[in-house]
PDB file of C-alpha atoms in Angstrom:
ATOM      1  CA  UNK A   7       0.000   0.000   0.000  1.00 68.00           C
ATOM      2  CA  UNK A   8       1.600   3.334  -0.717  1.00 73.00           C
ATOM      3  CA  UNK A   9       1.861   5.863   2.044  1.00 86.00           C
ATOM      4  CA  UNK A  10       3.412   9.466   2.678  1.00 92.00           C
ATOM      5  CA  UNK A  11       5.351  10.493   5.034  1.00 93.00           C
ATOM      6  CA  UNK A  12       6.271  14.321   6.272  1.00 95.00           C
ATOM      7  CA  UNK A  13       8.583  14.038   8.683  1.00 90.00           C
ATOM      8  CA  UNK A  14       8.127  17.434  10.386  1.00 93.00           C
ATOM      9  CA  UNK A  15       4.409  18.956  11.699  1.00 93.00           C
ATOM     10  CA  UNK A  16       5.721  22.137  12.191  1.00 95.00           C
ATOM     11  CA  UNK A  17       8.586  23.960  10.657  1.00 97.00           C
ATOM     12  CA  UNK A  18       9.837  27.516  12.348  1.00 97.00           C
ATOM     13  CA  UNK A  19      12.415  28.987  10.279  1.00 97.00           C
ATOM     14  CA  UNK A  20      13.609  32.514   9.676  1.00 97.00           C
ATOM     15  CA  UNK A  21      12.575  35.265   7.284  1.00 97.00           C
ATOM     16  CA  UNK A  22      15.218  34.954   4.268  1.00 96.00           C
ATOM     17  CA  UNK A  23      16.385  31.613   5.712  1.00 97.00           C
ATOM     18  CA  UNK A  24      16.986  28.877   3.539  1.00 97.00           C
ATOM     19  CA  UNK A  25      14.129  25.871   4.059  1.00 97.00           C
ATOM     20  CA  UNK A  26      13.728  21.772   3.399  1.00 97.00           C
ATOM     21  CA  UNK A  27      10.387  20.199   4.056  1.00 97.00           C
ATOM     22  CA  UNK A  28      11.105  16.820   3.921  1.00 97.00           C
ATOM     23  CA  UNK A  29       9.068  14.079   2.324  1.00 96.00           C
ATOM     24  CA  UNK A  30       9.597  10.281   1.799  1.00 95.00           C
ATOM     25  CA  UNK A  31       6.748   7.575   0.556  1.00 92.00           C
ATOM     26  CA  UNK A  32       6.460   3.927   0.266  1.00 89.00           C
ATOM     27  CA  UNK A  33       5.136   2.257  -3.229  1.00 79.00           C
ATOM     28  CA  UNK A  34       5.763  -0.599  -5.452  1.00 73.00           C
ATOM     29  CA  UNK A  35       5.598   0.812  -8.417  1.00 76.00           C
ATOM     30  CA  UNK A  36       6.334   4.388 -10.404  1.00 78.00           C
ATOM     31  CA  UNK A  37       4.654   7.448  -9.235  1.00 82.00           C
ATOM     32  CA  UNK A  38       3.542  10.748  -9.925  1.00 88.00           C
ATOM     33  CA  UNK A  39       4.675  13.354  -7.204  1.00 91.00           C
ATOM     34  CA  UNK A  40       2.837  16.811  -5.843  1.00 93.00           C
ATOM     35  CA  UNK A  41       3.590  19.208  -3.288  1.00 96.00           C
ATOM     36  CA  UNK A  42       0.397  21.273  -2.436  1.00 95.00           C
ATOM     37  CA  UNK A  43       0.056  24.573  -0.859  1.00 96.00           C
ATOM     38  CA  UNK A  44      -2.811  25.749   1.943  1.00 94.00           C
ATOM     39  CA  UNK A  45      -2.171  29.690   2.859  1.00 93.00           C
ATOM     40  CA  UNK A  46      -4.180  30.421   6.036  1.00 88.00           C
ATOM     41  CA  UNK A  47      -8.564  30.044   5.327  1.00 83.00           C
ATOM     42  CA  UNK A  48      -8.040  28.884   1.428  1.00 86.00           C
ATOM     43  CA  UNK A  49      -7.895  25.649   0.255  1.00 87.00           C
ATOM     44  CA  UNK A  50      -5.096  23.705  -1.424  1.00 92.00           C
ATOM     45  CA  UNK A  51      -3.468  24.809  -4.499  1.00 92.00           C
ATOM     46  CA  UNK A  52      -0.677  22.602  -6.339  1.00 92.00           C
ATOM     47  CA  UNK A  53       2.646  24.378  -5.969  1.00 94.00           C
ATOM     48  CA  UNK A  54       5.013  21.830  -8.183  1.00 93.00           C
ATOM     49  CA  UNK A  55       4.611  18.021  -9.690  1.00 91.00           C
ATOM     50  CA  UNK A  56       6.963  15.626 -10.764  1.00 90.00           C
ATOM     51  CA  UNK A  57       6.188  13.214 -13.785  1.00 84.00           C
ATOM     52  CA  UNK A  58       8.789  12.459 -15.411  1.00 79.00           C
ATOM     53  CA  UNK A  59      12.465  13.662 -17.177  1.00 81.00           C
ATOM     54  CA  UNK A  60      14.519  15.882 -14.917  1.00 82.00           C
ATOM     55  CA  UNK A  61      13.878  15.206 -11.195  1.00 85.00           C
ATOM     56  CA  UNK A  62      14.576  18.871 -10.125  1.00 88.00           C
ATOM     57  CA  UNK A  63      11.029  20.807 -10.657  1.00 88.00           C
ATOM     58  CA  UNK A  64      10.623  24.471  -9.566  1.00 87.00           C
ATOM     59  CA  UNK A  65       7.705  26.507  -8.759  1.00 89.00           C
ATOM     60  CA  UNK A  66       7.091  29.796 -10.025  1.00 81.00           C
ATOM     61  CA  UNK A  67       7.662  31.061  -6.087  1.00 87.00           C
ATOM     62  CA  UNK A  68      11.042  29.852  -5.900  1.00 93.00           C
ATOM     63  CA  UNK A  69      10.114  26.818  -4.355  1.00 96.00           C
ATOM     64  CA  UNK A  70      11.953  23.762  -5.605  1.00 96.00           C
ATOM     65  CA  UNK A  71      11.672  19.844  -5.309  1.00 96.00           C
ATOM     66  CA  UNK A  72      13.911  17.069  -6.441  1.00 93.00           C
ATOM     67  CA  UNK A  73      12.666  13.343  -6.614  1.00 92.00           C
ATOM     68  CA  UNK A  74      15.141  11.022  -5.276  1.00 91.00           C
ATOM     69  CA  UNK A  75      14.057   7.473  -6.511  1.00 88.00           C
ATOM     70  CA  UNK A  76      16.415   5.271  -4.513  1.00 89.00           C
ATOM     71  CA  UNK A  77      15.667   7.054  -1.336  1.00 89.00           C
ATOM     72  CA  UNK A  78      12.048   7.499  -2.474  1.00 91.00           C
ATOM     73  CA  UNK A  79      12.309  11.385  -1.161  1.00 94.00           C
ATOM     74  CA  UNK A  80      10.151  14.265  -2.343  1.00 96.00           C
ATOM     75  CA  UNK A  81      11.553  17.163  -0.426  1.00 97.00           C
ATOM     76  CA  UNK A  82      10.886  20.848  -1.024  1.00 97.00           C
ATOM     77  CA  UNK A  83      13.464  23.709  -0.623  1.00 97.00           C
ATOM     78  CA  UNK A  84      13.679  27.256  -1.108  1.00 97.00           C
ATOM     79  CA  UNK A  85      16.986  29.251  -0.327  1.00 96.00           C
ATOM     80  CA  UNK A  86      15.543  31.959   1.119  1.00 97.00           C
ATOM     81  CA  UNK A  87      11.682  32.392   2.759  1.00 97.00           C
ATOM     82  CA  UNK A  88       9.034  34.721   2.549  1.00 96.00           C
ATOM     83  CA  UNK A  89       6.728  35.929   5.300  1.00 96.00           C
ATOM     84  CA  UNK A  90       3.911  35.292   2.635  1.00 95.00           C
ATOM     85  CA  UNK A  91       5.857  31.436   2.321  1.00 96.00           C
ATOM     86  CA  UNK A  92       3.595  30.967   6.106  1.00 97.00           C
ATOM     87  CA  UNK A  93       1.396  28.071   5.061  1.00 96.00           C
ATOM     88  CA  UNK A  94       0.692  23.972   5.253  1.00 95.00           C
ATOM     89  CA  UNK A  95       2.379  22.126   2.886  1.00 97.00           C
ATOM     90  CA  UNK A  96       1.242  18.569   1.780  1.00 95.00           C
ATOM     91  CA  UNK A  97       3.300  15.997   0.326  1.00 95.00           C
ATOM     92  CA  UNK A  98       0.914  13.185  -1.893  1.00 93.00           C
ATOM     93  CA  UNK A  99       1.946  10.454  -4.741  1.00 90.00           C
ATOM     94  CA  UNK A 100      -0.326   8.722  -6.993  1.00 84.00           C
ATOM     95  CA  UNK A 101       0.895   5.860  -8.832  1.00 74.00           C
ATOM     96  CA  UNK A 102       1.184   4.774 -11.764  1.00 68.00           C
ATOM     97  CA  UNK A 103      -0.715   1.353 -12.009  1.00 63.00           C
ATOM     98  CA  UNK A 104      -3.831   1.947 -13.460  1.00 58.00           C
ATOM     99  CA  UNK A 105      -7.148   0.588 -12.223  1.00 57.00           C
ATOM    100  CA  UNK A 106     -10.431   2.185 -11.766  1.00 50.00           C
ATOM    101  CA  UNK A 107      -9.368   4.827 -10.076  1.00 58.00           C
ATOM    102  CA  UNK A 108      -5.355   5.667  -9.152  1.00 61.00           C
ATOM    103  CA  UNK A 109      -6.378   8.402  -5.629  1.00 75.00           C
ATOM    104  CA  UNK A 110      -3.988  10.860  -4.895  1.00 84.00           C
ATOM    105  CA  UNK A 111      -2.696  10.302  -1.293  1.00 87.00           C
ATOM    106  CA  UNK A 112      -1.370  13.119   0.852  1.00 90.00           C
ATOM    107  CA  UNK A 113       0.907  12.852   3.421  1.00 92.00           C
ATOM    108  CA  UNK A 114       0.745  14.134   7.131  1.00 92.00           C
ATOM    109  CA  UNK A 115       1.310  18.333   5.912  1.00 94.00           C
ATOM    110  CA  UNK A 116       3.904  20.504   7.438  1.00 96.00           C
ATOM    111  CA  UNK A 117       2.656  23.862   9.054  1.00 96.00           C
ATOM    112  CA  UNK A 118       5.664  26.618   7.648  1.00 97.00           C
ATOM    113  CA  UNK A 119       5.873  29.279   9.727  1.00 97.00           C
ATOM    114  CA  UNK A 120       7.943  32.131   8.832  1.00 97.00           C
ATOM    115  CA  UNK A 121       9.285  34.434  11.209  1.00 96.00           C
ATOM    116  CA  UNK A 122       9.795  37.975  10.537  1.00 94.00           C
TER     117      UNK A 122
ATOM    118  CA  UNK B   7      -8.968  30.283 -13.962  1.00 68.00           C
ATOM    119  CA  UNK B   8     -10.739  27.106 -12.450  1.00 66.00           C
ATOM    120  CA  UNK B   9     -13.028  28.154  -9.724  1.00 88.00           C
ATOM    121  CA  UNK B  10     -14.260  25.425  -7.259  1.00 94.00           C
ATOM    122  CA  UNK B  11     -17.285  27.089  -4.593  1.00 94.00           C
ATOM    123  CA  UNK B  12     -18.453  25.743  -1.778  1.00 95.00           C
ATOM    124  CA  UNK B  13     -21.790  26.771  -0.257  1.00 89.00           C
ATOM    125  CA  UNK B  14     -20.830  27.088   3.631  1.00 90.00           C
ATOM    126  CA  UNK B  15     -17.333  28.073   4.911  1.00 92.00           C
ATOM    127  CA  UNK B  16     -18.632  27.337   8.694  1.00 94.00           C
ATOM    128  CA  UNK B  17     -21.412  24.945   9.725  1.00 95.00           C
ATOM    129  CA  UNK B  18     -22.633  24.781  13.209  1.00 97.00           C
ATOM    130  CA  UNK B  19     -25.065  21.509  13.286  1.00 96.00           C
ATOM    131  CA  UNK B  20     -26.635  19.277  16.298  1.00 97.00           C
ATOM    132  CA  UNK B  21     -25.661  15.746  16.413  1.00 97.00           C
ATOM    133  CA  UNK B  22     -28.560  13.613  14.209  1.00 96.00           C
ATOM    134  CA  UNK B  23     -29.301  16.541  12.260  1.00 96.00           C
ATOM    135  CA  UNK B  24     -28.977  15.699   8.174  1.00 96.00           C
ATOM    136  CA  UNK B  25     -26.500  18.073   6.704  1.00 96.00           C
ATOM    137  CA  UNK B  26     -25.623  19.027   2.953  1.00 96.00           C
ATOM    138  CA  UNK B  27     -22.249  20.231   1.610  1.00 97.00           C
ATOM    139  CA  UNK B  28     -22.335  21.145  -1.279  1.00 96.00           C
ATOM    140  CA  UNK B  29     -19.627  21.620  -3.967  1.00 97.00           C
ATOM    141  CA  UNK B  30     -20.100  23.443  -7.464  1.00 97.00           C
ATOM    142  CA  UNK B  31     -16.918  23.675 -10.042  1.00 95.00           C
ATOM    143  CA  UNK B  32     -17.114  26.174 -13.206  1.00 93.00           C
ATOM    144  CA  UNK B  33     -14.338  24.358 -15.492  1.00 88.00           C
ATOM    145  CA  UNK B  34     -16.230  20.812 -16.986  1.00 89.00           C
ATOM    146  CA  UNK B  35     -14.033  19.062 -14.413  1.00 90.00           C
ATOM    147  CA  UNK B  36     -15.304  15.078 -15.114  1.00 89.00           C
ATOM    148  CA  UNK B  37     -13.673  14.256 -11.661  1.00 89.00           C
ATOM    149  CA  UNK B  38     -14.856  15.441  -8.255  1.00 92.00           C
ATOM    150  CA  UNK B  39     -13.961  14.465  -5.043  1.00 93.00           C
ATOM    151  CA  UNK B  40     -14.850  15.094  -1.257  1.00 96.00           C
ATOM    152  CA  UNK B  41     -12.047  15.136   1.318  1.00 95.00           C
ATOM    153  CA  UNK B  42     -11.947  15.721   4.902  1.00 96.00           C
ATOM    154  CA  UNK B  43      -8.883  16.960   6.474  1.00 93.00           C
ATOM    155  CA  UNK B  44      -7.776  16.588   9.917  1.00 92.00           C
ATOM    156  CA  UNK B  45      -4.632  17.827  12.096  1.00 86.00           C
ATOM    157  CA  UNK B  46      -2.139  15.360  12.062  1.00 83.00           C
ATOM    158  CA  UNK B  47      -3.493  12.843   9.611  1.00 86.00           C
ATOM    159  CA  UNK B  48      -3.773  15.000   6.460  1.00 87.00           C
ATOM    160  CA  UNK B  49      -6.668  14.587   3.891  1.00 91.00           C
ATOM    161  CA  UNK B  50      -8.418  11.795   3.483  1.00 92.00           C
ATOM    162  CA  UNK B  51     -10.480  10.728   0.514  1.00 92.00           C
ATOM    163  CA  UNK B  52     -14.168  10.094   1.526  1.00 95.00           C
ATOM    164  CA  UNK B  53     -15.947   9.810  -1.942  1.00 94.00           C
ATOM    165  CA  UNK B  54     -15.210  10.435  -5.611  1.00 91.00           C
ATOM    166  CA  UNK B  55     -17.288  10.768  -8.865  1.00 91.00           C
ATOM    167  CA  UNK B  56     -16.426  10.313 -12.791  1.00 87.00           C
ATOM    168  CA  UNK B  57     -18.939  10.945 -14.399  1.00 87.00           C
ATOM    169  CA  UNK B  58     -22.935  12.269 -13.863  1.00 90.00           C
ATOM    170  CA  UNK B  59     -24.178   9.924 -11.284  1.00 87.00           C
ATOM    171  CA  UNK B  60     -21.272   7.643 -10.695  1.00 88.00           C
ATOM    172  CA  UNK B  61     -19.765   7.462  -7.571  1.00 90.00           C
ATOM    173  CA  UNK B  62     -16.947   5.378  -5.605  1.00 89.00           C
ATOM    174  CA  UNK B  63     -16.329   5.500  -2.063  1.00 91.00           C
ATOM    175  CA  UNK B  64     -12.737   6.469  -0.861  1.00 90.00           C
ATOM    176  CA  UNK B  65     -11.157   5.891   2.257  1.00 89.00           C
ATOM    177  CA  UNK B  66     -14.083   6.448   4.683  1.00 94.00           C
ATOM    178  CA  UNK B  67     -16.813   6.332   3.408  1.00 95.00           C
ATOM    179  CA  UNK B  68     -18.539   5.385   6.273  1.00 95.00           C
ATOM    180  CA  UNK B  69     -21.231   7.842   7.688  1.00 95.00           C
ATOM    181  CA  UNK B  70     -21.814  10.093   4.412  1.00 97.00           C
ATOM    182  CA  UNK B  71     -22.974   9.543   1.017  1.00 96.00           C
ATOM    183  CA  UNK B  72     -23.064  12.153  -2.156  1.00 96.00           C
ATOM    184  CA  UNK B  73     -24.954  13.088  -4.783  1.00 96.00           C
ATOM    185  CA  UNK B  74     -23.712  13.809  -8.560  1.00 95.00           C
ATOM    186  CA  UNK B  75     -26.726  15.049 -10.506  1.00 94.00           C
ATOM    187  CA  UNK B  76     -25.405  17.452 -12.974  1.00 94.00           C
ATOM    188  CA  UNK B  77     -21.834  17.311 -13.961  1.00 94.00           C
ATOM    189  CA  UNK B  78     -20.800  20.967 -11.977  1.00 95.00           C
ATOM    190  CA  UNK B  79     -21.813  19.976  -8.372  1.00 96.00           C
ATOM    191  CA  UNK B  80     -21.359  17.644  -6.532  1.00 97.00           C
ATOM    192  CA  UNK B  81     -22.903  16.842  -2.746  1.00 97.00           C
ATOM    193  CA  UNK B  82     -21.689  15.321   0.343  1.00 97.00           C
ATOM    194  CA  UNK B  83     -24.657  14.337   2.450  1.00 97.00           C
ATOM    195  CA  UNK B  84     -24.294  13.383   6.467  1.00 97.00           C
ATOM    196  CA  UNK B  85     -27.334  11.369   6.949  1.00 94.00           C
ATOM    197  CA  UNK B  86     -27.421  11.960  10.496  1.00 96.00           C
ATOM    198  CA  UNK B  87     -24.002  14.030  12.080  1.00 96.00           C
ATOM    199  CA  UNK B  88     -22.598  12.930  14.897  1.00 97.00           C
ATOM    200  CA  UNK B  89     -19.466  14.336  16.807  1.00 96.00           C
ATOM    201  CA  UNK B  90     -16.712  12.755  15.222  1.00 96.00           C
ATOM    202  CA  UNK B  91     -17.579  14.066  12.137  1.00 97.00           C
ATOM    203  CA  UNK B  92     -16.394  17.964  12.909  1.00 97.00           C
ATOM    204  CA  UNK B  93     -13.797  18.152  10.221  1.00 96.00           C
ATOM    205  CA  UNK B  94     -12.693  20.276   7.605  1.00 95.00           C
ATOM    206  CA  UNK B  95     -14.362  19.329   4.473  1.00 97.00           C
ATOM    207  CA  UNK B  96     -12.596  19.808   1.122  1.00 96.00           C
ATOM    208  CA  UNK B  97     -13.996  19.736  -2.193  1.00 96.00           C
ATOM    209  CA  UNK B  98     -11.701  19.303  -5.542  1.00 93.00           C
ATOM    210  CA  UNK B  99     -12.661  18.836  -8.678  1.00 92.00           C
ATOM    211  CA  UNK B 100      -9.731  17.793 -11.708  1.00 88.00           C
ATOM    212  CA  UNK B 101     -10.407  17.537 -15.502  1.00 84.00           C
ATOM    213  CA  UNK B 102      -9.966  13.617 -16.970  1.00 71.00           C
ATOM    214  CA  UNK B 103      -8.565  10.177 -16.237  1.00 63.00           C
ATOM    215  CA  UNK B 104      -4.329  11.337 -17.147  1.00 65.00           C
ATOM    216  CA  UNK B 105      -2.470  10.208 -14.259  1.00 59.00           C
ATOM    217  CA  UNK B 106      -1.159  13.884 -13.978  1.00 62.00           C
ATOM    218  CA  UNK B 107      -4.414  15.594 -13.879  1.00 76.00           C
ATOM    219  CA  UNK B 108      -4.242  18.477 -11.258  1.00 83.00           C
ATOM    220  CA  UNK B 109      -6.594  18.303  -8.723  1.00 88.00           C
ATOM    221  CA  UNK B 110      -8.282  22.023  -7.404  1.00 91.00           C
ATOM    222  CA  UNK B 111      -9.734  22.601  -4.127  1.00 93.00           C
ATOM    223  CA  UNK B 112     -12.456  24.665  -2.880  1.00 94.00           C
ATOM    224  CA  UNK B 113     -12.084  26.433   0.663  1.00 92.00           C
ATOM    225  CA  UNK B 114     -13.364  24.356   2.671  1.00 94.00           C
ATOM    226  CA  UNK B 115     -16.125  23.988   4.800  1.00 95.00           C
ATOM    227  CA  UNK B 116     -15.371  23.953   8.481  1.00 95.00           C
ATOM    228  CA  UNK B 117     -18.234  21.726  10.487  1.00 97.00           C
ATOM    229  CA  UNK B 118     -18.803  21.400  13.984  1.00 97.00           C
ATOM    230  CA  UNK B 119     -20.959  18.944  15.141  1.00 97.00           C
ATOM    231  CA  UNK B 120     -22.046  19.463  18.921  1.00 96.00           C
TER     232      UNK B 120
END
């Protein structure tokens, strides 16, 4: 059964500090990779995905993730934080295999919060 | 830009009571789903449609049931609330069967059940 796994609930870290949110899941087979954004009262919105070729993907906010297959990691960095970065972040894989229906699952989330 | 409403951002309901969320998407989305997200344990998939009328159940299903009448909303029906089910309840539509399909979320609806 595939499952996500974030690490850290709660991440303090510095305005303009460099920050990894780290994710690892479990599956037997190839996946598709997300990391998901919920600022405070909105829902989620997809920040970056990883299908396939390079396994560094950026988001437009200067968030970046690289997909490690033989560690099975998903972790998100960005060098250098916003206040507006304060947010949960949510980790989720969906495999490959197809059957009726191949659900997205999310992992845990990690509350950011940015101090100024 | 893909809009997903939902009717209710906070719900106040007594245990027993029969309550309807309901979740309306602007973009032709084939794909809707109902989530409910909790601290510490993420979201988890109640129930999902496909298609007009077609549903699947998800993780835990148990306790609700939906409602997929016309291809823009779809419903998430507690048949009679109890307690456990004050949650945050997240709707999210996405557009086909591709493995990469994005999904996007509504704001939620925050429900307390006392």
């Amino acid at each position: 059964a595939q499952s996500v796994t974030q690490l850290d609930s709660q991440v303090p870290v510095f305005e303009e500090a460099p920050v990894e949110l780290r994710c690892n899941y479990s599956s037997s087979v190839s996946v598709y990779l997300f990391w998901y954004v919920q600022y405070p009262n909105q829902g989620l919105q997809l920040l970056l995905k990883y299908l396939s070729g390079s396994t560094l993907v950026e988001s437009i906010n200067g968030f970046e993730a690289e997909f490690n297959k033989s560690q099975t990691s998903f972790h998100l960095r960005k060098p250098s934080v916003h206040i507006s970065d304060t947010a949960e972040y949510f980790c989720a894989v969906r495999n490959l295999m197809k059957t009726s229906y191949d659900k997205v699952i999310f992992g845990p989330g990690t509350s950011l919060s940015v101090i100024p | 830009d893909v809009k997903v409403t939902q009717s209710s951002r906070y719900l106040v309901k007594r245990t027993g009571e029969k309550v309807f969320l309901e979740c309306v998407q602007d973009m032709d989305h084939e794909n809707m789903f109902w989530y409910r997200q909790d601290p510490g344990l993420g979201l988890r998939l109640i129930y999902f449609s496909y298609d007009v009328k077609m549903k699947e159940k998800g993780d835990i299903p148990e306790g609700y049931s939906v409602s997929r009448e016309k291809k823009e909303r779809f419903s998430l029906i507690l048949e009679s609330a109890s307690t456990n089910q004050t949650s945050m309840y997240l709707c999210a539509s996405s557009f086909g069967t591709r493995m990469s399909d994005t999904q996007y979320f509504g704001p939620g609806t925050r429900l307390t059940v006392l």
